[in-house]
Phi, psi and omega in degrees: 000172181263141175294127183248330183267159175305314184301313181292318179301316181290317182298315182294315181296317181295318178298314179298318180300314182295321178296311183297313187279312186280321186265326186252357180056037180280136181296121185298330180291348179261007179265132175234117176263137174244098183287006170076099173286126180245162188285133176261168174057042181274345186093355178256120187300329181292349178265353188297337182263006184301322181293307182291330176297319178295312182300312180296322180295317178301313180299318183287322177298318179297326180285322185270343186236077185307135176076347177290154179255163177229151182214174177189150176274100191296322185296338179304326188297335189247016183303335180296341184248030177304135182100343177246079186298324181298317179289321178300316180298321179293318178298316180300316182297316180293317181294314180298315179303314182292318181296317180297318177301333182259011171114358178292129185274327184207154178221149175269115185207146175274109185295340178281350177239050182220118177286162173272127187310311184290344179272350180284126179306138185304325181292322178290316179302318181296320179292324176294317179294327176300319178290312183302316183266003178054052186283336180206162180288343182255012183299318181296315180297321179295322178289321177299326181300328183255359185303316181294321180296321179296318180295320184290331184263005180300135181272144175258106181259013187298331182258004179279099185250019180301329181295343180289348178273351182286164173302150189299323180295321178292323178297317181297316177299315179300315182297321179295315181296320185271351181072032180267120183254357188303318184247017190295323183293311183293322180289321178296318179295320178298318178292320180302320181293339178276344188261155175282334185221131181303330179297336180293336176297317180294000000 
């Protein structure tokens, strides 16, 4: 089975760390733990703490396992809202922001399906955080109440090409942040031609 509680996630990771580092002399900086992001807002009360359990586990693993890294598959957290991409993107952004603040080093995420944390309306962000931190027994229902509204107000930026007028380095950065791949080859090549070494593009 999968570790679901903070205690189990930390115990398994710590045990693995001690075996790797103490018994096998494995470099701790080469260890990456994935404490397993699980789905929130499923309607099952036993799942309500999955978000905060992951966050707490990451923080504790970082404290107990010096130099080890942590990761997680971010999209798992929002599977309950499949079909509502706007809400899923907001949930991913809030979860990722919170996890990174608590020590997560990397996350598996589709950058083209990730809202910018500061762009999420405060009322929506608060309802997502209520679910994430398991602040009340009605947090899931409160988020469900606004789910349709979030989907209805999602903006379509697919034709907004004003950013294409920016300098090429800024365009490349924008495309990476937004997950836009349409012009990535030409912009990368343009930046490469400006550099002394192709690795400088990266």
